[in-house]
Short mmCIF file of C-alpha atoms and ligand atoms in Angstrom, two decimals:
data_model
loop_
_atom_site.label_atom_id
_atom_site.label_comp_id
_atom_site.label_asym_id
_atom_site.label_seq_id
_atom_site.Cartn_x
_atom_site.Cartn_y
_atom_site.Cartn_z
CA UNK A 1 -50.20 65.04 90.97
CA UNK A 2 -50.47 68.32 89.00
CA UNK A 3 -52.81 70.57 90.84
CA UNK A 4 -54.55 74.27 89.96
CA UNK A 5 -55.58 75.77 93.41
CA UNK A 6 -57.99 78.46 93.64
CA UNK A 7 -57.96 79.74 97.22
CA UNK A 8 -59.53 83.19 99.26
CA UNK A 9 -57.06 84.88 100.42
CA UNK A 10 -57.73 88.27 102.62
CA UNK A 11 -55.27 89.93 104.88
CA UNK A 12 -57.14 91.22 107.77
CA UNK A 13 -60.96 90.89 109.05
CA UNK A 14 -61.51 94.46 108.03
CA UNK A 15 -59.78 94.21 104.41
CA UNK A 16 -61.18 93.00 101.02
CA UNK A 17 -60.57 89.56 99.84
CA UNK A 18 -60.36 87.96 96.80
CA UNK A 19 -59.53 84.63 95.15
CA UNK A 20 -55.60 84.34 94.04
CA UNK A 21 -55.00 80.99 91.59
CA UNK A 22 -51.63 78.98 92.95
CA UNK A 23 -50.34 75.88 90.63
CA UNK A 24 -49.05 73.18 92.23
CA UNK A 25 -46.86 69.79 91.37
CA UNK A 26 -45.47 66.92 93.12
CA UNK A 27 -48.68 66.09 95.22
CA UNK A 28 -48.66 62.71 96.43
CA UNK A 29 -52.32 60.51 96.81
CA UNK A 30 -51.22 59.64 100.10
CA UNK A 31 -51.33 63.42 101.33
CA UNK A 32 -54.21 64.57 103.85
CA UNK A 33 -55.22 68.03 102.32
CA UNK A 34 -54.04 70.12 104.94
CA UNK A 35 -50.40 68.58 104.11
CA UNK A 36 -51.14 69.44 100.60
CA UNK A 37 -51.35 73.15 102.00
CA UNK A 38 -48.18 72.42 103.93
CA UNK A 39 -46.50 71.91 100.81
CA UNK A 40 -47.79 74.80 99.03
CA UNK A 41 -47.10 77.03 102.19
CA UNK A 42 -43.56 76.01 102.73
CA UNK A 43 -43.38 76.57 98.69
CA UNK A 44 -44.80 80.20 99.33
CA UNK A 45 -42.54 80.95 102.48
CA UNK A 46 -39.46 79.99 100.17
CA UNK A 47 -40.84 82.26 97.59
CA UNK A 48 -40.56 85.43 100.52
CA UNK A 49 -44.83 84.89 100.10
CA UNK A 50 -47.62 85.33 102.90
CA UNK A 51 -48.42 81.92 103.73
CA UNK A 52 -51.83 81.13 103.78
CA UNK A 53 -53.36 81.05 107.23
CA UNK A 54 -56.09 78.04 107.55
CA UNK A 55 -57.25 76.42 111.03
CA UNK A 56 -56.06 73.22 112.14
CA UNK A 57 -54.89 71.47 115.48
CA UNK A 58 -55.35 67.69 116.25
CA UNK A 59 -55.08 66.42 112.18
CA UNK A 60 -57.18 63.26 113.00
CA UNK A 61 -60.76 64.43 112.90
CA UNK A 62 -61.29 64.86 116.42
CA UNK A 63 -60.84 68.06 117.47
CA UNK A 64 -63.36 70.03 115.18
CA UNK A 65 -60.50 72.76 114.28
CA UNK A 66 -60.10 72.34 110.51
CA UNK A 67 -62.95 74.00 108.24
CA UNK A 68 -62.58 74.70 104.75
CA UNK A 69 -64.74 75.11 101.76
CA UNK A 70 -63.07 72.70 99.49
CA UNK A 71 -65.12 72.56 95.98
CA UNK A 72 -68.43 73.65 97.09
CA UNK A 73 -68.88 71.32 100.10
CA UNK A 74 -67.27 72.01 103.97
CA UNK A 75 -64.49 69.31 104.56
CA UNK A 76 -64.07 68.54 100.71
CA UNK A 77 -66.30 65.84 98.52
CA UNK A 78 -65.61 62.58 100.79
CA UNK A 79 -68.52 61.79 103.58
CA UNK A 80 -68.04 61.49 107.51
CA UNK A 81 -64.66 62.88 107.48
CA UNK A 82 -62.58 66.37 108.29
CA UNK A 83 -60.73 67.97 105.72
CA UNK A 84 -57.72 66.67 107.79
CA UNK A 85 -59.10 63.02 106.90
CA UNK A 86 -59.47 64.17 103.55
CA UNK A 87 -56.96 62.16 101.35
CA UNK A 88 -55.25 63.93 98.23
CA UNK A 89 -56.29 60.83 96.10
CA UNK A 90 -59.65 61.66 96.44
CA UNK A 91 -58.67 64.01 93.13
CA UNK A 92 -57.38 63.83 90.13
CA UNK A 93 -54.40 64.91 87.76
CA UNK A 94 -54.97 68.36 86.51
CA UNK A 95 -57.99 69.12 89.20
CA UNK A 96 -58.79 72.53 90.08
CA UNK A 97 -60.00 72.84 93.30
CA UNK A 98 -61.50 76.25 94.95
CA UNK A 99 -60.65 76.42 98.22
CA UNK A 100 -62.99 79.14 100.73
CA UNK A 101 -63.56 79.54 104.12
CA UNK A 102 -66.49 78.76 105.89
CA UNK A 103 -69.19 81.15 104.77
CA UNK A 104 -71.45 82.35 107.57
CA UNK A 105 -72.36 86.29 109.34
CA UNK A 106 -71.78 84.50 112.81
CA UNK A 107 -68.25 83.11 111.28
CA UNK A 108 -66.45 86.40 110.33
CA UNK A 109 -63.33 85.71 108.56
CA UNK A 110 -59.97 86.44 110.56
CA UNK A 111 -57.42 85.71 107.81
CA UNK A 112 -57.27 84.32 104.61
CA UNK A 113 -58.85 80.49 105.24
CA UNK A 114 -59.29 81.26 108.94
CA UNK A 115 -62.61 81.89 110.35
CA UNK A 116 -63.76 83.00 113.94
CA UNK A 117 -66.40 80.26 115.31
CA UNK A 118 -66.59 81.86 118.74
CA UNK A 119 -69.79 82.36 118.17
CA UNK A 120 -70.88 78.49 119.10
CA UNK A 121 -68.38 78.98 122.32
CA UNK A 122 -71.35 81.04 123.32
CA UNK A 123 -73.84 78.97 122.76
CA UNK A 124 -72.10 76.43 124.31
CA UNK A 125 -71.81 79.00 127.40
CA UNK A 126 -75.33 79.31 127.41
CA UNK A 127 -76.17 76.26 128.44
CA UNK A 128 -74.25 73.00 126.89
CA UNK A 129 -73.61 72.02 130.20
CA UNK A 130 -74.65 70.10 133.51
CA UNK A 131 -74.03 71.84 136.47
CA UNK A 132 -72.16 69.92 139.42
CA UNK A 133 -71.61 70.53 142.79
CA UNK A 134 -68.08 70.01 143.43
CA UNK A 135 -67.51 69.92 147.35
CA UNK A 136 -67.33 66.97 148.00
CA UNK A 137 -70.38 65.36 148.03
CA UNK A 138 -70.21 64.27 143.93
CA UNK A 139 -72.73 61.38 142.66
CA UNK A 140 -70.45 59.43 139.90
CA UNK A 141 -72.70 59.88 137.12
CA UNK A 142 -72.06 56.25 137.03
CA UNK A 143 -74.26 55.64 139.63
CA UNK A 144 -77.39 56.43 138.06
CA UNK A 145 -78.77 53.58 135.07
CA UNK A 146 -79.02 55.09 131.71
CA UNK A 147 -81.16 52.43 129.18
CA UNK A 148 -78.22 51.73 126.82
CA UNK A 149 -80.69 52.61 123.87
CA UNK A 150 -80.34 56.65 125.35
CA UNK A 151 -77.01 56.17 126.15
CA UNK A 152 -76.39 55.00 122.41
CA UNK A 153 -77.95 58.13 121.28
CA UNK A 154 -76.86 60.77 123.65
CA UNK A 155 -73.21 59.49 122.56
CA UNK A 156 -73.98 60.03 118.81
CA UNK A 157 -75.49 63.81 119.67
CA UNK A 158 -71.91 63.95 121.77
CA UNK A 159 -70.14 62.61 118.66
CA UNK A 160 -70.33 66.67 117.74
CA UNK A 161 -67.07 68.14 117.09
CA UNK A 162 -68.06 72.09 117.07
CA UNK A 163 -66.43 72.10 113.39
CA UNK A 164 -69.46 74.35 111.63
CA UNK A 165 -69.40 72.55 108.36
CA UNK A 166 -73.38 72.55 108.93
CA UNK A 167 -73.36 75.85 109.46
CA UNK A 168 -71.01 75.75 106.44
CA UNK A 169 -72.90 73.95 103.91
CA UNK A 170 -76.68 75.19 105.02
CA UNK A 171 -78.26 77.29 102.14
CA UNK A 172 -79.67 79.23 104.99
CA UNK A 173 -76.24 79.55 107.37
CA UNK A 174 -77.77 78.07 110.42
CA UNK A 175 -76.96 75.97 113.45
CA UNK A 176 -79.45 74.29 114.16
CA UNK A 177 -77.45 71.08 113.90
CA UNK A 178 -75.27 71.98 116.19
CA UNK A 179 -77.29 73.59 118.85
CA UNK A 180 -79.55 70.43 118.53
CA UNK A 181 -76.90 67.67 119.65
CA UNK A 182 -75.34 69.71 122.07
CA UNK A 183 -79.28 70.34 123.42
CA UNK A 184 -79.83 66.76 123.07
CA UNK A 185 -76.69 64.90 124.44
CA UNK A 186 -77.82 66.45 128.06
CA UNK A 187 -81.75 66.22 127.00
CA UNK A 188 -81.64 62.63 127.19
CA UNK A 189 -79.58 61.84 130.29
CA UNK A 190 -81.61 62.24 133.62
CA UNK A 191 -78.40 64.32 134.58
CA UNK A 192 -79.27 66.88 131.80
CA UNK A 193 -82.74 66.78 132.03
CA UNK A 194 -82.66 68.97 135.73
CA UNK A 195 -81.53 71.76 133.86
CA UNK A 196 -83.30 70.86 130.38
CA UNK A 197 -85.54 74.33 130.16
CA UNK A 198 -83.79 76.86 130.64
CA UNK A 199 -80.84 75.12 128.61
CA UNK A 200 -82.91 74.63 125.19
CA UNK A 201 -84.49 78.19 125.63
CA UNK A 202 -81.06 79.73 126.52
CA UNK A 203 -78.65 78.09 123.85
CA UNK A 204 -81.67 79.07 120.90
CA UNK A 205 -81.64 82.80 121.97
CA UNK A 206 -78.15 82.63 121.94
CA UNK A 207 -77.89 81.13 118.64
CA UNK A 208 -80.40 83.49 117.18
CA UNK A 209 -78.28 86.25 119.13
CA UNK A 210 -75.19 85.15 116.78
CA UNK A 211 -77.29 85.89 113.31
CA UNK A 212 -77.07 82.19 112.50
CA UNK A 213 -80.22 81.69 109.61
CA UNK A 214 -83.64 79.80 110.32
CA UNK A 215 -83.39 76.25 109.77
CA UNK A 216 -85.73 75.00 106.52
CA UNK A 217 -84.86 71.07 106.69
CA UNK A 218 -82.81 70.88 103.47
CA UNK A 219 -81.01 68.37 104.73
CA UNK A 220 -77.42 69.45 103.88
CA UNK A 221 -76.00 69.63 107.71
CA UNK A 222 -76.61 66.04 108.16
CA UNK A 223 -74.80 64.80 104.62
CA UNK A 224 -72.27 67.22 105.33
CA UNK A 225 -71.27 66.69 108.86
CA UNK A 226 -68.03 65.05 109.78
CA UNK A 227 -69.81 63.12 112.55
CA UNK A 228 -72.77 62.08 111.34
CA UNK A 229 -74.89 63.99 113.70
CA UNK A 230 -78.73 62.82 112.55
CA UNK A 231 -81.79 65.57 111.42
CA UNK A 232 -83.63 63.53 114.46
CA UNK A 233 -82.14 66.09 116.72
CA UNK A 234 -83.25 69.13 115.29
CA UNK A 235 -86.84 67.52 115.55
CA UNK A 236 -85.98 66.75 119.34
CA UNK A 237 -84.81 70.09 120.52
CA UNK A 238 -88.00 71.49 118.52
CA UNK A 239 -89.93 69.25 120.95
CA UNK A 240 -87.63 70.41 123.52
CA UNK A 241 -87.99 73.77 123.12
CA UNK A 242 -91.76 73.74 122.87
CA UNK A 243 -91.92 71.96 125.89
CA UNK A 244 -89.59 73.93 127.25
CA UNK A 245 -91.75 77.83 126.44
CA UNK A 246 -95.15 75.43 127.71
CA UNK A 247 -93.45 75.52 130.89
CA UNK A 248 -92.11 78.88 130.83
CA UNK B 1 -92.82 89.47 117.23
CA UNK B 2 -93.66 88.45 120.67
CA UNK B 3 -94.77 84.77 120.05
CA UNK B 4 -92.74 84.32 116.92
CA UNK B 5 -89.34 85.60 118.77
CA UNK B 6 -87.06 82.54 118.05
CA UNK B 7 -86.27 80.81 115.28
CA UNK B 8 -87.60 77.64 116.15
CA UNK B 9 -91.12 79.19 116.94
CA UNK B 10 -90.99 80.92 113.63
CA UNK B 11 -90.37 77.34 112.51
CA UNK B 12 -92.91 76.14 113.93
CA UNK B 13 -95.42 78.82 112.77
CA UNK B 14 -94.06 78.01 109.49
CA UNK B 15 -95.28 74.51 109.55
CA UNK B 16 -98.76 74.90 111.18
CA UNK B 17 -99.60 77.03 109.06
CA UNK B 18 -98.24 74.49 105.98
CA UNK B 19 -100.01 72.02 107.29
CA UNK B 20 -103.19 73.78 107.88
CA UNK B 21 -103.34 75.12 103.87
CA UNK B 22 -102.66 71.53 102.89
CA UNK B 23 -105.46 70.40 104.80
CA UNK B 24 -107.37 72.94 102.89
CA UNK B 25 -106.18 72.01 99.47
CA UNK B 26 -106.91 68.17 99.67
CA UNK B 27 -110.51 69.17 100.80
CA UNK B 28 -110.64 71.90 97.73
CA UNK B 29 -109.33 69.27 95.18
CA UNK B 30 -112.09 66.74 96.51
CA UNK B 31 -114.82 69.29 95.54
CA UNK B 32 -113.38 69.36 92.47
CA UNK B 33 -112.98 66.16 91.87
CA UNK B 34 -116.63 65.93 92.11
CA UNK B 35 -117.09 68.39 88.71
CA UNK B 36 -115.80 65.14 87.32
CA UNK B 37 -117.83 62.64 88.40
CA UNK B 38 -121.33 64.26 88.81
CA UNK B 39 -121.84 67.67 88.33
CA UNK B 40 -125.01 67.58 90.48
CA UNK B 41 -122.71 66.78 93.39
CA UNK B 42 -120.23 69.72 92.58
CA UNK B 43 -123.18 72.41 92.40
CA UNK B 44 -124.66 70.88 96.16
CA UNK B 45 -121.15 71.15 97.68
CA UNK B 46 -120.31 74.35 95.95
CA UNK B 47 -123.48 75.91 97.05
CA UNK B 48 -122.92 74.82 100.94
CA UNK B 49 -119.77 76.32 100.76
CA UNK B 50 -120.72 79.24 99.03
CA UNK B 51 -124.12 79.76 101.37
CA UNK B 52 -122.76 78.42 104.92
CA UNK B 53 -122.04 80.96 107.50
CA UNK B 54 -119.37 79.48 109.59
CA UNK B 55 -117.48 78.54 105.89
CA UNK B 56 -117.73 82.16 104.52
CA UNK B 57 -117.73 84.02 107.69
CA UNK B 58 -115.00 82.27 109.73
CA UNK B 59 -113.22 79.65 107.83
CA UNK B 60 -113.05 82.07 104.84
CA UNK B 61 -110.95 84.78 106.55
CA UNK B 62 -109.20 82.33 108.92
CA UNK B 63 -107.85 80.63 105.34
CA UNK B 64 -106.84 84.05 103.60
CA UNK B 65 -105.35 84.62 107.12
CA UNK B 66 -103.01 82.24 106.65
CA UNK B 67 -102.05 82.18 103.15
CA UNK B 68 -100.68 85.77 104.07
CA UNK B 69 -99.00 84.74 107.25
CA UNK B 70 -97.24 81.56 105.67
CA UNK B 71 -96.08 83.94 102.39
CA UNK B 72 -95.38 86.87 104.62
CA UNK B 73 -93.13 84.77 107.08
CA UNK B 74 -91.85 82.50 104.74
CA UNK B 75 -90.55 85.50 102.90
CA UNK B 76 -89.16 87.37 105.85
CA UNK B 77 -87.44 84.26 106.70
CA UNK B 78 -85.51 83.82 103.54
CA UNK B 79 -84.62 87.37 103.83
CA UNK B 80 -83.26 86.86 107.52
CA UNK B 81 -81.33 83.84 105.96
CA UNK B 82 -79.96 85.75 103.32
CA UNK B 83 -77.89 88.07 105.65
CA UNK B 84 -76.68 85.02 107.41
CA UNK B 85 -74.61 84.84 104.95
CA UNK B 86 -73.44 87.91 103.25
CA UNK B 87 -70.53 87.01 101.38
CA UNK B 88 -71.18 84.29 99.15
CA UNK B 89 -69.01 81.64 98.13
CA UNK B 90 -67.96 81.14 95.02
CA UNK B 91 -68.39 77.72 94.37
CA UNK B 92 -71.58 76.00 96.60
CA UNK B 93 -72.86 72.75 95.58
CA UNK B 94 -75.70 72.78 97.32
CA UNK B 95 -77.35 70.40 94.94
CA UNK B 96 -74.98 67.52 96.77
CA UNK B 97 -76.63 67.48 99.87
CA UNK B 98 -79.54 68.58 99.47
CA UNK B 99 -82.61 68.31 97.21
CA UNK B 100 -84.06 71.50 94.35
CA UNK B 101 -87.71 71.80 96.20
CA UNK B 102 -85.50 72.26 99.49
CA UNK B 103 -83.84 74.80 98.51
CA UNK B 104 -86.12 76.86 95.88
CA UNK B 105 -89.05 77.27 98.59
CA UNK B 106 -89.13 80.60 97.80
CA UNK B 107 -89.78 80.55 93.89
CA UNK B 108 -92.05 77.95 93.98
CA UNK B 109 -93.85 79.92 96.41
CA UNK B 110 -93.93 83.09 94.88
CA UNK B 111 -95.10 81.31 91.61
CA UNK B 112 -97.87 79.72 93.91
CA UNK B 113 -98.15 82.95 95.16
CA UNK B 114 -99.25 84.53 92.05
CA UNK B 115 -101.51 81.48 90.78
CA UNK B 116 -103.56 82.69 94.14
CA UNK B 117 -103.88 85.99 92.61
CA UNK B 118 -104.92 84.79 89.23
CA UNK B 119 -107.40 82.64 91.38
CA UNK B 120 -108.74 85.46 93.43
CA UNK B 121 -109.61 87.53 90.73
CA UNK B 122 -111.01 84.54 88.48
CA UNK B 123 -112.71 82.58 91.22
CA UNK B 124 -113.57 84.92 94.50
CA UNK B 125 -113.74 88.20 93.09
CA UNK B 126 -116.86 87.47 91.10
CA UNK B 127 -118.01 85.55 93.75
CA UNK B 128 -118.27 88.31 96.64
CA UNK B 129 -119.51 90.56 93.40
CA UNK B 130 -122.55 88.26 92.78
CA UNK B 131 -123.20 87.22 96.17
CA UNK B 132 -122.78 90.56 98.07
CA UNK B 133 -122.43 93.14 95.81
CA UNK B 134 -124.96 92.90 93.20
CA UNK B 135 -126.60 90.36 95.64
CA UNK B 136 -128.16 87.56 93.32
CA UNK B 137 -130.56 85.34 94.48
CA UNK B 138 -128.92 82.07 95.74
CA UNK B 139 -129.22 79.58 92.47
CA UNK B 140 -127.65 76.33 93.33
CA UNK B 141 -127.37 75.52 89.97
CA UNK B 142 -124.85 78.24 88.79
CA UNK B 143 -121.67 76.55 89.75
CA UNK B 144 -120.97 74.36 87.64
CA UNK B 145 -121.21 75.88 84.26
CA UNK B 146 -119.13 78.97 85.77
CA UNK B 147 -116.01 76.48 86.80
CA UNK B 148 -116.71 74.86 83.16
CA UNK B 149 -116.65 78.38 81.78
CA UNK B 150 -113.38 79.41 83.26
CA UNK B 151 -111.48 76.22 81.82
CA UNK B 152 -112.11 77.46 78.60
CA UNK B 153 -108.74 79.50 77.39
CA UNK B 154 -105.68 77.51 76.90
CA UNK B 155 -103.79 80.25 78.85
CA UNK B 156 -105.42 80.31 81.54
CA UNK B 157 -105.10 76.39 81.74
CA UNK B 158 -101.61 76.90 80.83
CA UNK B 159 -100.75 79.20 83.51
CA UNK B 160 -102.78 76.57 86.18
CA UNK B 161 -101.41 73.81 84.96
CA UNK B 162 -97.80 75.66 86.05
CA UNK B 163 -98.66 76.58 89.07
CA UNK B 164 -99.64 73.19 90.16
CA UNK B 165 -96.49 71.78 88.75
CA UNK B 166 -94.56 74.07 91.10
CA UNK B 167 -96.72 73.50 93.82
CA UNK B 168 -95.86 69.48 93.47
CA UNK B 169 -92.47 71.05 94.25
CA UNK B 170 -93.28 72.95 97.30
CA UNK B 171 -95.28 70.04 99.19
CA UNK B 172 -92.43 67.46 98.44
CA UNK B 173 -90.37 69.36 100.52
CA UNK B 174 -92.90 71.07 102.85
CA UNK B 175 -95.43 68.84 103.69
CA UNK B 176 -93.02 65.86 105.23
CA UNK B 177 -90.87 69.22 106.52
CA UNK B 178 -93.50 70.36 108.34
CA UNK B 179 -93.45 67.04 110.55
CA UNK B 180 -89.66 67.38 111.59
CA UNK B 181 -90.35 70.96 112.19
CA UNK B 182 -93.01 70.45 115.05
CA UNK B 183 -90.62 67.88 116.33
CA UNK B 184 -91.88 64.81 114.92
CA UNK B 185 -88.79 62.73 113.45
CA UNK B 186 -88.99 58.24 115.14
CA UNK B 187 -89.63 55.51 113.30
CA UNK B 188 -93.26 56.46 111.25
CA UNK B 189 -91.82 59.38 109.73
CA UNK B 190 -90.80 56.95 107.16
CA UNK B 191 -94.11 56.06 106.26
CA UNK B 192 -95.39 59.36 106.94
CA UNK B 193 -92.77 60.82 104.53
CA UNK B 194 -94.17 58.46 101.52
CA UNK B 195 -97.45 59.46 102.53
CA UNK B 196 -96.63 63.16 102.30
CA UNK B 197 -94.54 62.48 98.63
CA UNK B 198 -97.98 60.90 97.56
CA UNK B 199 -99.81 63.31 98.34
CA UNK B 200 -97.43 66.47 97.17
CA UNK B 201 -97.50 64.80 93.58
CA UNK B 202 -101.02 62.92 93.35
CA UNK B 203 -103.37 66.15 94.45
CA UNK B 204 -101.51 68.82 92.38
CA UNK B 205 -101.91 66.15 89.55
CA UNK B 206 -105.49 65.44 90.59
CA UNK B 207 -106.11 69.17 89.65
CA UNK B 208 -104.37 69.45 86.81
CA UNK B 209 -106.18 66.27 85.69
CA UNK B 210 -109.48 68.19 86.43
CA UNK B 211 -108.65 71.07 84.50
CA UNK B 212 -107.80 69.31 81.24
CA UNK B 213 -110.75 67.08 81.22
CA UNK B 214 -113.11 70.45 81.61
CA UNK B 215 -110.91 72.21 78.95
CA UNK B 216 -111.23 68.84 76.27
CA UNK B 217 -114.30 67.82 77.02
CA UNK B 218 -116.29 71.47 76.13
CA UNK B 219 -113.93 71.63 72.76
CA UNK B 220 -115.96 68.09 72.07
CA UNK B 221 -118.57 69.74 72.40
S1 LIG C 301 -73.17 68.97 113.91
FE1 LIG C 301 -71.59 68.02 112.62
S2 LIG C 301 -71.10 69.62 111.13
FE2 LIG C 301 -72.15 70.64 112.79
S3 LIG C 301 -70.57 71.32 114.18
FE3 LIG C 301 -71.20 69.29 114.91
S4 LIG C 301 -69.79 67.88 113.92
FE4 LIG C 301 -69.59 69.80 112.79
S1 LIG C 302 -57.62 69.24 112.69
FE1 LIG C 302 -58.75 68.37 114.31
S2 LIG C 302 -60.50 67.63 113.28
FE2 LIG C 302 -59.26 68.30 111.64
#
């Protein structure tokens, strides 16, 4: 496969960048597109060129590393999948394809491809957790029933990877996909539910800390996320976080 | 902002607010209606609404109220969410995942915007004039041949007829939005959401629909 690439390439945080067009030949259908960059990199390298820097780590769509613009959409045009899912067949002979990073104030770029997502680390830190008392005395979380129904559904919010693509794709560069399933993974467990207000109250301040945008319900984090994460949490950590400021 | 400090609560303001100036358009659109069917009727209504205390002394100001708050946050909104992302990309297909009304809130709101100016100065402007300024006697009577009057010029019919088309537009996306918003997403927002499609293209319609038949039927004549 004969292939035009059009991809951002920018040196440092601080400098300019700009789009640089690379051709490309001998790319098989059977590539991931991250290999695809493999190939042009080791092509660059052997030219004495900057490679260009993108994220990646586990290359099986679990780990939430890989990002990528590809063509307008985060993770490229195929649904449910990473961009290290995404199979080179999915184009065509002679295909240009524009290549970005993730576009977002709370995702500065660091090089070329590679953009810092830090910023949901932090709301993470803020409260996408359950606290535990570890001396001893631990309750398996086992122990306590959990209608299979919640557990169903507090799996799919945990199905989140972290990746950003609906940050990515989001007209409005928000979060609010991700903030909502990591809110509701713990909202509907009676584990999560001890520390429920302050969580939702804290990991929303923290996400508006980051400059992520308001959330309008277009609709475009849910078709463009990897994992499938569903609009139905946004509407639950809404409720959440109403109940939540009732309560103070 | 006190209140409106996070994004969700802006959110939510957002939607309220929607949902409160829907309300107020499907009970406009059925005093219109009534200009259709028996002009008697239109001139009762009209004159309650026109006369009543509580409608022109509370409701009144509590509806221009928030017309100004849902533009004036909207707007500040879309500019917060334009710095979210300063650097644009260059290729965003946007149109993949997501639907037009969804993501043109803004210009069919500003165009909706600027129909309620047009509407001010046709409609309530010479209202407060007659009523308060140059204080008329009440005559119940009047209404009708005013609304008649102003459905005369093919602009200005034009320019309604627009404005309603756009506003189709904005409800498709708002009015069902508004539900997720306050948190209301299980298993009638199915219904709820063809409810709220109905309704987004059937009232705007319903007006249009009005408009033409006022315009047509005084050129018969
Ligand atoms: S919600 Fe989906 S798109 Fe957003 S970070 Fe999680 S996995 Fe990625
Ligand atoms: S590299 Fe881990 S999900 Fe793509």
């Amino acid at each position: 496969m004969k292939l035009t690439l059009k991809i951002w390439r920018q040196k440092s945080a601080q400098a300019k960048g700009s789009m640089q067009t690379y051709p490309i030949d001998g790319i098989d259908g059977d590539m991931s597109f991250l290999e695809m960059l493999d190939v042009l990199n080791t092509q660059l390298i052997d030219r004495g060129e900057e490679p260009v820097v993108f994220d990646h780590d586990c290359r099986e769509g679990i780990c939430g590393t890989c990002s990528l613009q590809i063509n307008g959409e985060p993770h490229g045009p195929d649904r449910l999948i990473t961009t290290c899912q995404l199979h080179m067949r999915k184009f065509n002979d002679g295909d240009t394809i524009v290549i970005e990073p993730f576009r977002a104030k709370a995702f500065p770029v660091i090089k070329d491809l590679m953009v810092d997502r830090s910023s949901f680390d932090r709301i993470q830190q803020a409260g996408g957790y359950v606290s535990v008392n570890t001396s001893g005395n631990t309750i398996d979380a086992n122990a306590i029933p959990i209608e299979k129904d919640k557990a169903d559904e507090a799996f799919n919010a945990a199905a989140c990877i972290g990746c950003g693509a609906c940050v990515a794709a989001c007209k409005n560069a928000s979060a609010m996909l991700f903030t909502a399933a990591k809110v509701s993974q713990f909202a509907l467990l009676p584990q999560g539910r001890v520390e429920a207000t302050r969580r939702v109250l804290n990991m929303v301040e923290q996400m508006d800390k980051e400059g992520f945008g308001n959330c309008t319900n277009t609709g475009a984090c849910e078709v463009e996320c990897p994992k499938g994460i569903s609009l139905e949490n946004i509407a639950r950590m809404n409720r959440e976080y109403l109940a939540a400021s009732l309560r103070g | 902002m006190g209140l409106l400090k996070s994004s969700v609560a802006r959110k939510v303001a957002m939607a309220l607010s929607g949902l409160f100036l829907v309300f107020f358009l499907g009970q406009h659109f059925v005093i219109n209606l009534s200009s259709v069917v028996d002009p008697d009727t239109f001139n009762s209504w009209s004159h309650f609404m026109g006369t009543n205390g509580l409608i022109q002394f509370v409701l009144q100001p509590i509806l221009i109220f928030g017309v100004i708050f849902h533009f004036v946050l909207g707007f500040r909104l879309e500019l917060q969410n334009n710095k979210a992302r300063a650097i644009r990309y260059k290729s965003y297909k946007g149109q993949l995942s997501s639907s037009w009304a969804s993501r043109n809130m803004l210009i069919t709101g500003v165009v909706i915007l600027a129909f309620l100016g047009l509407h001010f100065y046709d409609f309530w402007v010479p209202e407060i004039v007659h009523k308060y300024i140059e204080s008329h006697p009440a005559d119940a009577e009047r209404y009708f041949p005013e609304l008649v009057h102003k459905f005369e010029s093919p602009v200005r019919v034009g320019l309604y007829c627009l404005a309603f088309v756009l506003l189709i537009f904005h409800l498709w996306h708002g009015f069902s939005s508004a539900f997720q918003s306050v948190g209301f997403n299980n298993k009638y927002s199915r219904g709820l959401k063809g409810f709220t499609r109905l309704y987004a293209v059937l009232i705007p319609l319903g007006f249009v629909f009005i408009a033409l038949y006022h315009h047509f039927n005084q050129l018969h004549h």
